PDB file of C-alpha atoms and ligand atoms in Angstrom:
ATOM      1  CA  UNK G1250     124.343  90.823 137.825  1.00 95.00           C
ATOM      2  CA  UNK G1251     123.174  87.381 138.556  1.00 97.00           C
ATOM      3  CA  UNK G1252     119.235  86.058 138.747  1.00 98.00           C
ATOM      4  CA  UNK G1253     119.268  82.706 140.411  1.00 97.00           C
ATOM      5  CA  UNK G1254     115.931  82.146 138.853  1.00 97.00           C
ATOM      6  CA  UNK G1255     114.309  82.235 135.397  1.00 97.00           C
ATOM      7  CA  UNK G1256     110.860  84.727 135.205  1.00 98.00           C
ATOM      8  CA  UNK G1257     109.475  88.118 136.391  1.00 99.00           C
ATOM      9  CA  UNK G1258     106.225  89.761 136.627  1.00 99.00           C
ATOM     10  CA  UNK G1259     106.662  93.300 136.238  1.00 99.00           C
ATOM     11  CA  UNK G1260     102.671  95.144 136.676  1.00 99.00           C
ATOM     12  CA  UNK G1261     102.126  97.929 134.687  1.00 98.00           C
ATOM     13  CA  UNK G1262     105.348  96.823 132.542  1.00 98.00           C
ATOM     14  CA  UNK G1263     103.631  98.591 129.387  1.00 98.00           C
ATOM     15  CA  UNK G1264     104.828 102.057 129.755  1.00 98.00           C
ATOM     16  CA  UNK G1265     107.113 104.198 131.605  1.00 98.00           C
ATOM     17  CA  UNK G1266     109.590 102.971 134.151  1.00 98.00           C
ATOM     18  CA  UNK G1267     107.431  99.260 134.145  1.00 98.00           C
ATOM     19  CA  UNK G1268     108.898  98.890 130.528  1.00 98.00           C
ATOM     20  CA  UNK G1269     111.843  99.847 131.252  1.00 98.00           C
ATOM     21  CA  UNK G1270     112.471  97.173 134.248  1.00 99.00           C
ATOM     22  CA  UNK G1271     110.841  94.615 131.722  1.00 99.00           C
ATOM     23  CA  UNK G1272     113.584  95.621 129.068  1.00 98.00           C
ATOM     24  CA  UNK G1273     116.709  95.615 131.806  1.00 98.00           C
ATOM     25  CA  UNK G1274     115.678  91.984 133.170  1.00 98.00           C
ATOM     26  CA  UNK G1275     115.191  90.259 129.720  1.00 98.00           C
ATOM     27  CA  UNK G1276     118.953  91.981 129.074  1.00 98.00           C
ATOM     28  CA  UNK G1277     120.129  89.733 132.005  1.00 98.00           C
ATOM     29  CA  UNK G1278     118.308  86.713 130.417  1.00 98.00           C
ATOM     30  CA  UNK G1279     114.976  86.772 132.341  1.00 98.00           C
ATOM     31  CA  UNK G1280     111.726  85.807 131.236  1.00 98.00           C
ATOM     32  CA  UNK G1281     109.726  88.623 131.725  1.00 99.00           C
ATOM     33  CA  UNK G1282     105.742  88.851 131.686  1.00 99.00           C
ATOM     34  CA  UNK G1283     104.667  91.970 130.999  1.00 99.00           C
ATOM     35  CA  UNK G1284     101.418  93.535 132.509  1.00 99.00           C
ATOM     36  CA  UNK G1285      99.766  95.932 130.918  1.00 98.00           C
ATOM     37  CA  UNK G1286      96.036  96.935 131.972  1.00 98.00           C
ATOM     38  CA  UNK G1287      94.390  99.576 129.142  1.00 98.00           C
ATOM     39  CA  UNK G1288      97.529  99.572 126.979  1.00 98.00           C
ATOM     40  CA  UNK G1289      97.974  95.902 125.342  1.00 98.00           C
ATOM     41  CA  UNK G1290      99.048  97.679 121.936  1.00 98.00           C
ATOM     42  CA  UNK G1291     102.294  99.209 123.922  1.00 98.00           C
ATOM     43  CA  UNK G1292     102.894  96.152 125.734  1.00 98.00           C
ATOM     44  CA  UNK G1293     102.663  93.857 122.556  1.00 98.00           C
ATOM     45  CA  UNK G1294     105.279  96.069 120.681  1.00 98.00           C
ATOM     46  CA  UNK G1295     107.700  95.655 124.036  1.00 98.00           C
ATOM     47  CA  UNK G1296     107.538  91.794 123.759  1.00 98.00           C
ATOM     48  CA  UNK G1297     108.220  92.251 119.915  1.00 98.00           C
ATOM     49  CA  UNK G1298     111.255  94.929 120.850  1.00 98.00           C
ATOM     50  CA  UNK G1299     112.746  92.153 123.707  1.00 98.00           C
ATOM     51  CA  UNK G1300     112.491  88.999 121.320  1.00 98.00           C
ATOM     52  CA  UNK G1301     113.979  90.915 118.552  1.00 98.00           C
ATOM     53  CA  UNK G1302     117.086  91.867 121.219  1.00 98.00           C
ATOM     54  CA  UNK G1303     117.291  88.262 121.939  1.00 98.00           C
ATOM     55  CA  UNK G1304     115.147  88.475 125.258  1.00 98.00           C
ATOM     56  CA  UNK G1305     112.396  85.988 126.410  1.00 98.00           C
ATOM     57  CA  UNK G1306     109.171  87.934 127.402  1.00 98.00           C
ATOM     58  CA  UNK G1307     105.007  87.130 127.010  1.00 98.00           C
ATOM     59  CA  UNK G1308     102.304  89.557 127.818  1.00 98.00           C
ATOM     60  CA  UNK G1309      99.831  89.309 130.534  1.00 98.00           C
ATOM     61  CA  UNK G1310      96.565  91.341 130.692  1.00 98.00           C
ATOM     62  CA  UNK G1311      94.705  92.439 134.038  1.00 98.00           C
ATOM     63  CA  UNK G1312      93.717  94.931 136.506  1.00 98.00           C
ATOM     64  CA  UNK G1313      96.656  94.775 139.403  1.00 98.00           C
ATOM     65  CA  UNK G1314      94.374  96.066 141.813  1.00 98.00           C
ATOM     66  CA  UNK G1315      91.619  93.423 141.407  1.00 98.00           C
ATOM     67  CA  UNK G1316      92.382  90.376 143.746  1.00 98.00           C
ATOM     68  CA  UNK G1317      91.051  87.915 141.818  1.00 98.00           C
ATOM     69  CA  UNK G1318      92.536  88.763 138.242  1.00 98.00           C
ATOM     70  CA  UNK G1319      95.928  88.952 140.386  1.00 99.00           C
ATOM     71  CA  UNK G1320      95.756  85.456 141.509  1.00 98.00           C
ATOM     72  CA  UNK G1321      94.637  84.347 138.350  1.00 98.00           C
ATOM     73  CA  UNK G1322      97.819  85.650 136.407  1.00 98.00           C
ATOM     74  CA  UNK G1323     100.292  84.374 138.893  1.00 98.00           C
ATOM     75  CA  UNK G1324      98.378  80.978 138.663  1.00 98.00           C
ATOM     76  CA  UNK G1325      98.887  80.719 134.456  1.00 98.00           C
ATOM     77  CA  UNK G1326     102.644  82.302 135.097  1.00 98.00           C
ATOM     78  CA  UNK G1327     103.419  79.299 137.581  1.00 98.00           C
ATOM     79  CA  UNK G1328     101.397  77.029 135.387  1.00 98.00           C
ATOM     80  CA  UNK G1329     103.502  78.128 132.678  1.00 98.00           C
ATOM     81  CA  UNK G1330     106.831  78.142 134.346  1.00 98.00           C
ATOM     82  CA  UNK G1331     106.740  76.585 136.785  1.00 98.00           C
ATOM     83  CA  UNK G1332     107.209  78.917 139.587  1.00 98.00           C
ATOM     84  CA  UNK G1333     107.651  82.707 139.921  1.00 98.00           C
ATOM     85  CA  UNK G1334     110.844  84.134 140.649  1.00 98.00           C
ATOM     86  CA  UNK G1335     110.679  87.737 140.886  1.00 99.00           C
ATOM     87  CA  UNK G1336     107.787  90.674 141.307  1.00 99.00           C
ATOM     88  CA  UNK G1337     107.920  94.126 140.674  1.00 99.00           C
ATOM     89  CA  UNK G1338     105.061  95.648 142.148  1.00 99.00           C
ATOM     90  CA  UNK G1339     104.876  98.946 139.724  1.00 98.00           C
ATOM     91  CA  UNK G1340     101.822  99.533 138.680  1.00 98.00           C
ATOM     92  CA  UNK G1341     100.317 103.120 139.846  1.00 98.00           C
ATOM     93  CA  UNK G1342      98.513 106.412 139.295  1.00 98.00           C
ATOM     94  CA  UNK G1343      97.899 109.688 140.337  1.00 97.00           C
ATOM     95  CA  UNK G1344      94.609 111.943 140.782  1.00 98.00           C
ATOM     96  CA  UNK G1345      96.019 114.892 142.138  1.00 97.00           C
ATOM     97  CA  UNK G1346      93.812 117.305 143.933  1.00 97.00           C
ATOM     98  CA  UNK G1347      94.461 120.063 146.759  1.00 98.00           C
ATOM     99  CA  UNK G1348      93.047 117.783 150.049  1.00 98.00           C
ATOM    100  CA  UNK G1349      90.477 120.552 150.509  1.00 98.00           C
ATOM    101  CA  UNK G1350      88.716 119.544 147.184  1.00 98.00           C
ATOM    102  CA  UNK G1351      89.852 116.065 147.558  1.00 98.00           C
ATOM    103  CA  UNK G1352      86.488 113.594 147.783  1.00 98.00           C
ATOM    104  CA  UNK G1353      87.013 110.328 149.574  1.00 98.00           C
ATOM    105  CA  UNK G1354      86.282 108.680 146.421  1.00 98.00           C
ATOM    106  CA  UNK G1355      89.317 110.557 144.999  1.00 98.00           C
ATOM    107  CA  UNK G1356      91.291 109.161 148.315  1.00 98.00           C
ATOM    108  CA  UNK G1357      90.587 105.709 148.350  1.00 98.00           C
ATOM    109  CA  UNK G1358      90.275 105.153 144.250  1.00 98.00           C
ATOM    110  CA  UNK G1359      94.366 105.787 144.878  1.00 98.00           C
ATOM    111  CA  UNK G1360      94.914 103.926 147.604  1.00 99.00           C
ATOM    112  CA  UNK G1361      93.137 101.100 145.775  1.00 98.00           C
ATOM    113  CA  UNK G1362      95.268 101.365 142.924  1.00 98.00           C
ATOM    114  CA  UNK G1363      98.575 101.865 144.610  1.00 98.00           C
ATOM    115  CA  UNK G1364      98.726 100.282 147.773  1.00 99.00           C
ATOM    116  CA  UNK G1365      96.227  97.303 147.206  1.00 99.00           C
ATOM    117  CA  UNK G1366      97.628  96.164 144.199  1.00 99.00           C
ATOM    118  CA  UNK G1367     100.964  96.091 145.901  1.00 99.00           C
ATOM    119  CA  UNK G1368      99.210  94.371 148.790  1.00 99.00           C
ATOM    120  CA  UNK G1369      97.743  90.957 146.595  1.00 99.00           C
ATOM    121  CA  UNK G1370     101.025  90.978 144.331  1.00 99.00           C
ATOM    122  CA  UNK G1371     103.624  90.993 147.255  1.00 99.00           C
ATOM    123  CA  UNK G1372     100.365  88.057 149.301  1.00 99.00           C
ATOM    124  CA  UNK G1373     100.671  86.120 145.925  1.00 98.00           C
ATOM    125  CA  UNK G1374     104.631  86.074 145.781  1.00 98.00           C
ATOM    126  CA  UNK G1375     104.836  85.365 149.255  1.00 98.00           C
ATOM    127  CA  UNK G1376     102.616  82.264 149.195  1.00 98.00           C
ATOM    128  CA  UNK G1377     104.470  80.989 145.299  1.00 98.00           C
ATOM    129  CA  UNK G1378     107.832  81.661 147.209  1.00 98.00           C
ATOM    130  CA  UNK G1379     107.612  80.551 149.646  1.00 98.00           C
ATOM    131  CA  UNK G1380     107.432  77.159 148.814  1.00 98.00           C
ATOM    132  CA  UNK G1381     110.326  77.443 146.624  1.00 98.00           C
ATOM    133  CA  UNK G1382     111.909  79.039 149.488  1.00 98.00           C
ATOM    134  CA  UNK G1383     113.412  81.563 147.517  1.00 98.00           C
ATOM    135  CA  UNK G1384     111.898  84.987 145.659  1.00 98.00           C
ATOM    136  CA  UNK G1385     112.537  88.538 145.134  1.00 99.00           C
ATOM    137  CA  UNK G1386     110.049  90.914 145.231  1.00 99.00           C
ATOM    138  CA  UNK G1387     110.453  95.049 144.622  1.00 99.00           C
ATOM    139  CA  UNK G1388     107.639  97.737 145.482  1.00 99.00           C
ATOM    140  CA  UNK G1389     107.948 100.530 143.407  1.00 99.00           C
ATOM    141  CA  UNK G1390     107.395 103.753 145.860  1.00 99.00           C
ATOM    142  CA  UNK G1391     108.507 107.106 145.464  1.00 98.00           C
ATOM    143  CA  UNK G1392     109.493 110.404 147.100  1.00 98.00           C
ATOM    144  CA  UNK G1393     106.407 111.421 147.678  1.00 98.00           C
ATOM    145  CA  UNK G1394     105.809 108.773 150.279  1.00 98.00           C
ATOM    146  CA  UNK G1395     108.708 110.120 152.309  1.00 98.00           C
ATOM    147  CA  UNK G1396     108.107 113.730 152.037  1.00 97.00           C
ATOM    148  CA  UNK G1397     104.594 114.261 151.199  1.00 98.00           C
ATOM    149  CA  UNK G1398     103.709 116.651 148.776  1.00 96.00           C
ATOM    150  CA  UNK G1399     100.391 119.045 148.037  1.00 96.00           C
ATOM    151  CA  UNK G1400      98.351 117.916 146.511  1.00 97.00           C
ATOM    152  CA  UNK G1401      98.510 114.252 146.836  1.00 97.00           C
ATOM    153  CA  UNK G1402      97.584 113.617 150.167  1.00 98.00           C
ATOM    154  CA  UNK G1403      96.260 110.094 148.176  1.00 98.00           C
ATOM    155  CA  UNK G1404      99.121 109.642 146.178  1.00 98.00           C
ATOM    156  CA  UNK G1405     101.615 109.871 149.175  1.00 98.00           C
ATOM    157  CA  UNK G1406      99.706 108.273 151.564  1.00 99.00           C
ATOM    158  CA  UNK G1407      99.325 104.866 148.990  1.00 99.00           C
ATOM    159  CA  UNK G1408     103.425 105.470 148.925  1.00 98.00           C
ATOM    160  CA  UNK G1409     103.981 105.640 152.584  1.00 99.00           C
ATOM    161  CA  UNK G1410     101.777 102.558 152.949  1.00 99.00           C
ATOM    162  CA  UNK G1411     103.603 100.699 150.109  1.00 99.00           C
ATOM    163  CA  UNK G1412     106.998 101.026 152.267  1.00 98.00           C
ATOM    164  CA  UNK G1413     104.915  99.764 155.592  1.00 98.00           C
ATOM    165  CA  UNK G1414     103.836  97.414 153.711  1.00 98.00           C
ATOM    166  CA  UNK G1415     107.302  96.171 152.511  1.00 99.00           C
ATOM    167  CA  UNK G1416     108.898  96.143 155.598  1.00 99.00           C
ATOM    168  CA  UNK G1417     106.193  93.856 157.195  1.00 99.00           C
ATOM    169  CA  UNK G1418     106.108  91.245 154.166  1.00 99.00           C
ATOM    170  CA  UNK G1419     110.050  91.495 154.636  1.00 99.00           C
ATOM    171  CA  UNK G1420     109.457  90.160 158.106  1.00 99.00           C
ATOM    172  CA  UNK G1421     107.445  87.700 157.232  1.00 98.00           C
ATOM    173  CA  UNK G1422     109.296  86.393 154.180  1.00 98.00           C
ATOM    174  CA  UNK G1423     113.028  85.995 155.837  1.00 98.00           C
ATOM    175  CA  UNK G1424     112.177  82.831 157.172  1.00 98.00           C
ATOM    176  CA  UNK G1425     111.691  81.586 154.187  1.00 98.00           C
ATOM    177  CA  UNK G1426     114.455  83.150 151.941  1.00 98.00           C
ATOM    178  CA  UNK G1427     111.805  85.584 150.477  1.00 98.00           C
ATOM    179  CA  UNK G1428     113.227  89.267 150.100  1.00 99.00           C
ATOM    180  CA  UNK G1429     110.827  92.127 149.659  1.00 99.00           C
ATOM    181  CA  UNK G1430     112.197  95.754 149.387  1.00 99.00           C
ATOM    182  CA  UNK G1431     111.143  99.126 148.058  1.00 99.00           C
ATOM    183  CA  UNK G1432     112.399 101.536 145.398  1.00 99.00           C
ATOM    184  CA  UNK G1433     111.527 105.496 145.839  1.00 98.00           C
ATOM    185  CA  UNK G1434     112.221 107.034 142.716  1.00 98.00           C
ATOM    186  CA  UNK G1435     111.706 111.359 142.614  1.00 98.00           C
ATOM    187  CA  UNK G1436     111.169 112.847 139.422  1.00 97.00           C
ATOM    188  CA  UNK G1437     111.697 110.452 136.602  1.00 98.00           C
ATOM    189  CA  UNK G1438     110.639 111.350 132.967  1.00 97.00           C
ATOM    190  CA  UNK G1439     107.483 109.672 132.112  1.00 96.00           C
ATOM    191  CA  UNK G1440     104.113 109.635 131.107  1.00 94.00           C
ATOM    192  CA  UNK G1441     103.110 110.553 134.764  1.00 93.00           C
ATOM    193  CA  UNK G1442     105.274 113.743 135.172  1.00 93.00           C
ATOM    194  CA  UNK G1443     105.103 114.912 131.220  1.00 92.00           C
ATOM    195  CA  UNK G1444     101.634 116.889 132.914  1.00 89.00           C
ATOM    196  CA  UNK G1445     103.854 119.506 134.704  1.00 90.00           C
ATOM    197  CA  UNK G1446     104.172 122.740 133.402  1.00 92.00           C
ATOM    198  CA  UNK G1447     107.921 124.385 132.014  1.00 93.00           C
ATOM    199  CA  UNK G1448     108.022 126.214 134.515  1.00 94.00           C
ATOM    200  CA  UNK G1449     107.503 123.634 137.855  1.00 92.00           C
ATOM    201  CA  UNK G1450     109.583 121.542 136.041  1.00 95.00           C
ATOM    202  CA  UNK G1451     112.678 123.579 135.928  1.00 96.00           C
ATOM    203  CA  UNK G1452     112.458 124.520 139.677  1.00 95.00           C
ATOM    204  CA  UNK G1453     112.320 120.569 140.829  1.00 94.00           C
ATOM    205  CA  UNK G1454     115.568 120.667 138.199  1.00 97.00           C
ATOM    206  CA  UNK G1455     116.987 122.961 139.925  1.00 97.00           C
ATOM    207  CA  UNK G1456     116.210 122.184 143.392  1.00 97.00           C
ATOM    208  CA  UNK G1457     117.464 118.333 142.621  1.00 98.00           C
ATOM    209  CA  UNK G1458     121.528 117.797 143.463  1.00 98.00           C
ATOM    210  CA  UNK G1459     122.021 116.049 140.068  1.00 98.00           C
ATOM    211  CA  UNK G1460     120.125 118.916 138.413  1.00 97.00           C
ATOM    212  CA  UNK G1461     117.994 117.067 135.844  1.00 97.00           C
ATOM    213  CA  UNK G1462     115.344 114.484 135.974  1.00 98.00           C
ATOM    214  CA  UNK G1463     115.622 110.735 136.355  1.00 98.00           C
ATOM    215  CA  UNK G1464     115.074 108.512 133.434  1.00 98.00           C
ATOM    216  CA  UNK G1465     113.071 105.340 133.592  1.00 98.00           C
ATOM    217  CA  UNK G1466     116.691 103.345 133.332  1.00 98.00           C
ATOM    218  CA  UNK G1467     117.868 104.598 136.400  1.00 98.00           C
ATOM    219  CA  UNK G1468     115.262 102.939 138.303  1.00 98.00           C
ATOM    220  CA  UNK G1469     114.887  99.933 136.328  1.00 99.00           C
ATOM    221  CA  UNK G1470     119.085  99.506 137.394  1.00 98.00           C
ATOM    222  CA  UNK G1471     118.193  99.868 141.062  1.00 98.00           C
ATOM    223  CA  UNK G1472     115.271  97.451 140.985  1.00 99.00           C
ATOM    224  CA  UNK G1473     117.567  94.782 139.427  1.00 99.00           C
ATOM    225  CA  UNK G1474     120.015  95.367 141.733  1.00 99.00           C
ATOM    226  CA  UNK G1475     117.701  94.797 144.455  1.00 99.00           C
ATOM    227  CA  UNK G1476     116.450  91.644 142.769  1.00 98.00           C
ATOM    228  CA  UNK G1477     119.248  89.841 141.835  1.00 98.00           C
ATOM    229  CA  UNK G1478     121.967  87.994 143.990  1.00 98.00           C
ATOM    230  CA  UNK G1479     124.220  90.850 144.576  1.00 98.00           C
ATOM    231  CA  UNK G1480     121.577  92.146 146.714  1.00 98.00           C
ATOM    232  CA  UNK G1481     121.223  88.719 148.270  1.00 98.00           C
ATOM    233  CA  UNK G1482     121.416  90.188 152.042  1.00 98.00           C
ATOM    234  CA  UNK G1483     118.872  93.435 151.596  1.00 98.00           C
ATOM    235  CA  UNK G1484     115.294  93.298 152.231  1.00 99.00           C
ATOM    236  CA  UNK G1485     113.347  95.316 154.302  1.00 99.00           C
ATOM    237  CA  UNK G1486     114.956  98.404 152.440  1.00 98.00           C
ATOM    238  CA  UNK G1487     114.104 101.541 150.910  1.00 98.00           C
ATOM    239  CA  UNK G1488     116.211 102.746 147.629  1.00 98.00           C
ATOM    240  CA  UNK G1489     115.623 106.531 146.736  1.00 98.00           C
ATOM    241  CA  UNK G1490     116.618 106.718 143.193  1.00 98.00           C
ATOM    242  CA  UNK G1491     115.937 110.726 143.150  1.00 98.00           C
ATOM    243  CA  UNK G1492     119.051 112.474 142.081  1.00 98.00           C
ATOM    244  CA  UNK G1493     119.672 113.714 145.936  1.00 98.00           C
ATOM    245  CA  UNK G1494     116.725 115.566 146.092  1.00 98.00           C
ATOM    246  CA  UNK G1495     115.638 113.900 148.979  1.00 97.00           C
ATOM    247  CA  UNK G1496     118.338 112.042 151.412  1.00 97.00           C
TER     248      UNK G1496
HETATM  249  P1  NAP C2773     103.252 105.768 133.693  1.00 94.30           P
HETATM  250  O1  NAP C2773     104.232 106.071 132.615  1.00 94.30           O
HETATM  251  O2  NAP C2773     102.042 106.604 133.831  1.00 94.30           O
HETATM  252  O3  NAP C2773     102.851 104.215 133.587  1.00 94.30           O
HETATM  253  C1  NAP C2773     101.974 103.667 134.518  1.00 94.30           C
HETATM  254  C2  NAP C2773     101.907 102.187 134.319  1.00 94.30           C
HETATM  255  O4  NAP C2773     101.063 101.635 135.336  1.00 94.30           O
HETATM  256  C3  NAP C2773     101.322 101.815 132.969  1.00 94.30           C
HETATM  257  O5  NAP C2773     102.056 100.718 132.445  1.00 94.30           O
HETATM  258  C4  NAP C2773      99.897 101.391 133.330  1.00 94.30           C
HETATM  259  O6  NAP C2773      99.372 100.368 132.482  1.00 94.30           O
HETATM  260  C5  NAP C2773     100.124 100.783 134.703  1.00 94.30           C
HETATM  261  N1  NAP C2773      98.907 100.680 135.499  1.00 94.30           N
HETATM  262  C6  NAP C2773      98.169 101.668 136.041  1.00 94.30           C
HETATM  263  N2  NAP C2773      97.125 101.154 136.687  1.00 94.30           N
HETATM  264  C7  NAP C2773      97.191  99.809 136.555  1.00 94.30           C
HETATM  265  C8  NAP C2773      96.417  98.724 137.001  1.00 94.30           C
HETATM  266  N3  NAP C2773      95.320  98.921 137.756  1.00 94.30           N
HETATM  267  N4  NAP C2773      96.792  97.468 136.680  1.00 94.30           N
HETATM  268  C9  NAP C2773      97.895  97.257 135.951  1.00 94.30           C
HETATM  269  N5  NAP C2773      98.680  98.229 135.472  1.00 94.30           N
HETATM  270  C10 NAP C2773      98.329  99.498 135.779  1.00 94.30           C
HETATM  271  O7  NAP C2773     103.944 105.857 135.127  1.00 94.30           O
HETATM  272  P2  NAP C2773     105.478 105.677 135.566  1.00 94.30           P
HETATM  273  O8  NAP C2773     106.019 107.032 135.758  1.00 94.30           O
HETATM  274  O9  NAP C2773     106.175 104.698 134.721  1.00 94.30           O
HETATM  275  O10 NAP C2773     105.249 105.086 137.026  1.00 94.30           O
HETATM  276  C11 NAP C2773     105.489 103.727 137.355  1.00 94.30           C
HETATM  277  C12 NAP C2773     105.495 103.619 138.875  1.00 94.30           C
HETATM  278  O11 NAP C2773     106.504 104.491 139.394  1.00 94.30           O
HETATM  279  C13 NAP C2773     104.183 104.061 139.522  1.00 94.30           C
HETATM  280  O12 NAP C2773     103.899 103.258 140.630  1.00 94.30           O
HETATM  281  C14 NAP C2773     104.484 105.490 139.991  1.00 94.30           C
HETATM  282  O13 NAP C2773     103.687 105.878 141.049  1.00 94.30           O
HETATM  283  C15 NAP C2773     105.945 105.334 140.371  1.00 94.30           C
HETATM  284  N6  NAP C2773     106.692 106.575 140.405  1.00 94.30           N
HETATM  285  C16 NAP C2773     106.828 107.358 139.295  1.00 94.30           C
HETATM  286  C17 NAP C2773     107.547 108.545 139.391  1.00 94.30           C
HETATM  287  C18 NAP C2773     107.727 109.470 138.199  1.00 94.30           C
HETATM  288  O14 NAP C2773     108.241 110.583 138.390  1.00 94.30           O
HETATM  289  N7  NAP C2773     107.389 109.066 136.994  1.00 94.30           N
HETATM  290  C19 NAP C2773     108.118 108.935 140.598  1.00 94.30           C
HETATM  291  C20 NAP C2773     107.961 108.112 141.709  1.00 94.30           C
HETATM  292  C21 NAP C2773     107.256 106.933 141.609  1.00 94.30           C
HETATM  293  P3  NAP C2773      98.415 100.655 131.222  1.00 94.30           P
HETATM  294  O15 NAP C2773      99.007 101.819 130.458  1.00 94.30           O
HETATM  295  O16 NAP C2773      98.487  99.360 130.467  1.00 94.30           O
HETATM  296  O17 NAP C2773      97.051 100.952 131.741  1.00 94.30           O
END
């Protein structure tokens, strides 16, 4: 695959499927800035692990849902390089809670997380894009925003909103050559989903077409497709990357 431009910001690129995107991109010869928020020790060992492959990367430290470490970050990337090319808006947690015993607190601590965060990033590309008038930018989703699911009545709402929200900045960056699309992933082994039990985790395995669990490099693989040039006419899209468990 081809990137027309040089750097990525990939949020919450410490861990999980975030590391994973960061290690795919510097592969296709990307500078990649890696965000981490508590865990700088992972993120500085992933910056080692891409320079030692060959791969350009430097880490960046802040909270993705506060606005004004956001702007700050993309200000000292563009300072740095010049412009931003791509975003990958994958930051997020869970807090998972039957809605019954759900607090508002509980609610909107996840939407803040999620959706927000995804909210400044995908304002910041726009604006940096913009002007270049060119810029890729994918929201990482997931299944749960589609279907719902109990116990995260947060969690799925801050999904759902995250694919509102990329069809509107999709709108609103065509004009000027600015793509924005989503990726929903289902169950993909992480961190996140290591907290279900044996026994949950071999129904979803069974109830999933492919019968086993994503890994973190099949999303990372759809998210470059989506921001390099072979994706050149999608945005405004939604890629489920969930083994067929949801179609
Ligand atoms: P993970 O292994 O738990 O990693 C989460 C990442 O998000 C970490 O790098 C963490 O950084 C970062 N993060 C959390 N809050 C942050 C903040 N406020 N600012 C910056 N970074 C922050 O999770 P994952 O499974 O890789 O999930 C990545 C994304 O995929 C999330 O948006 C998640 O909702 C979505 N997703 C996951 C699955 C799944 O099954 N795993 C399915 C669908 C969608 P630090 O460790 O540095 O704090």
């Amino acid at each position: 695959m081809h990137f027309s431009k040089e750097n990525v910001l990939v949020t919450g690129g410490s861990r999980g499927i975030g590391a994973q995107v960061c290690r795919v991109l510097a592969g296709f010869g990307l500078k990649v800035w890696i965000n981490y928020h508590t865990s700088i020790e992972r993120a500085d060992s992933l910056k080692v692990e891409i320079e030692q492959a060959g791969g350009r990367a430097a880490v960046i430290g802040f909270d993705a849902s506060d606005d004004a470490a956001f702007v700050q970050a993309c200000k000292t990337i563009v300072e740095a390089d010049g412009g931003l090319g791509y975003l990958v808006n994958n930051a997020g947690i869970t807090k998972d809670k039957l809605a019954l015993r759900m607090s508002l607190d509980d609610f909107e601590s996840i939407i803040h997380a999620n959706l927000s965060s995804a909210f400044i990033g995908s304002r910041e590309a726009l604006k940096i894009m913009s002007k270049q008038r060119f810029g890729a930018v994918v929201n990482v989703s997931s299944i749960v925003g589609e279907q719902g699911n109990m116990g995260q009545a947060n969690y799925a709402a801050s999904k759902g909103g995250i694919l509102a929200l990329t069809k509107s900045f999709a709108l609103e960056g065509a004009p000027r050559n600015v793509r924005f699309n989503a990726v929903a992933p289902g169950f993909i082994d992480t961190d996140m989903t290591q907290t279900l039990g044996a026994d949950v985790r071999a129904q979803y395995e069974n109830a999933i077409p492919l019968k086993r669990f994503g890994t973190s490099n099949d999303v990372a693989h759809a998210i470059a497709f989506l921001l390099s040039d072979s994706s050149q006419y999608i945005t405004g899209e939604v890629l489920r990357v969930n083994g067929g468990l949801y179609m």
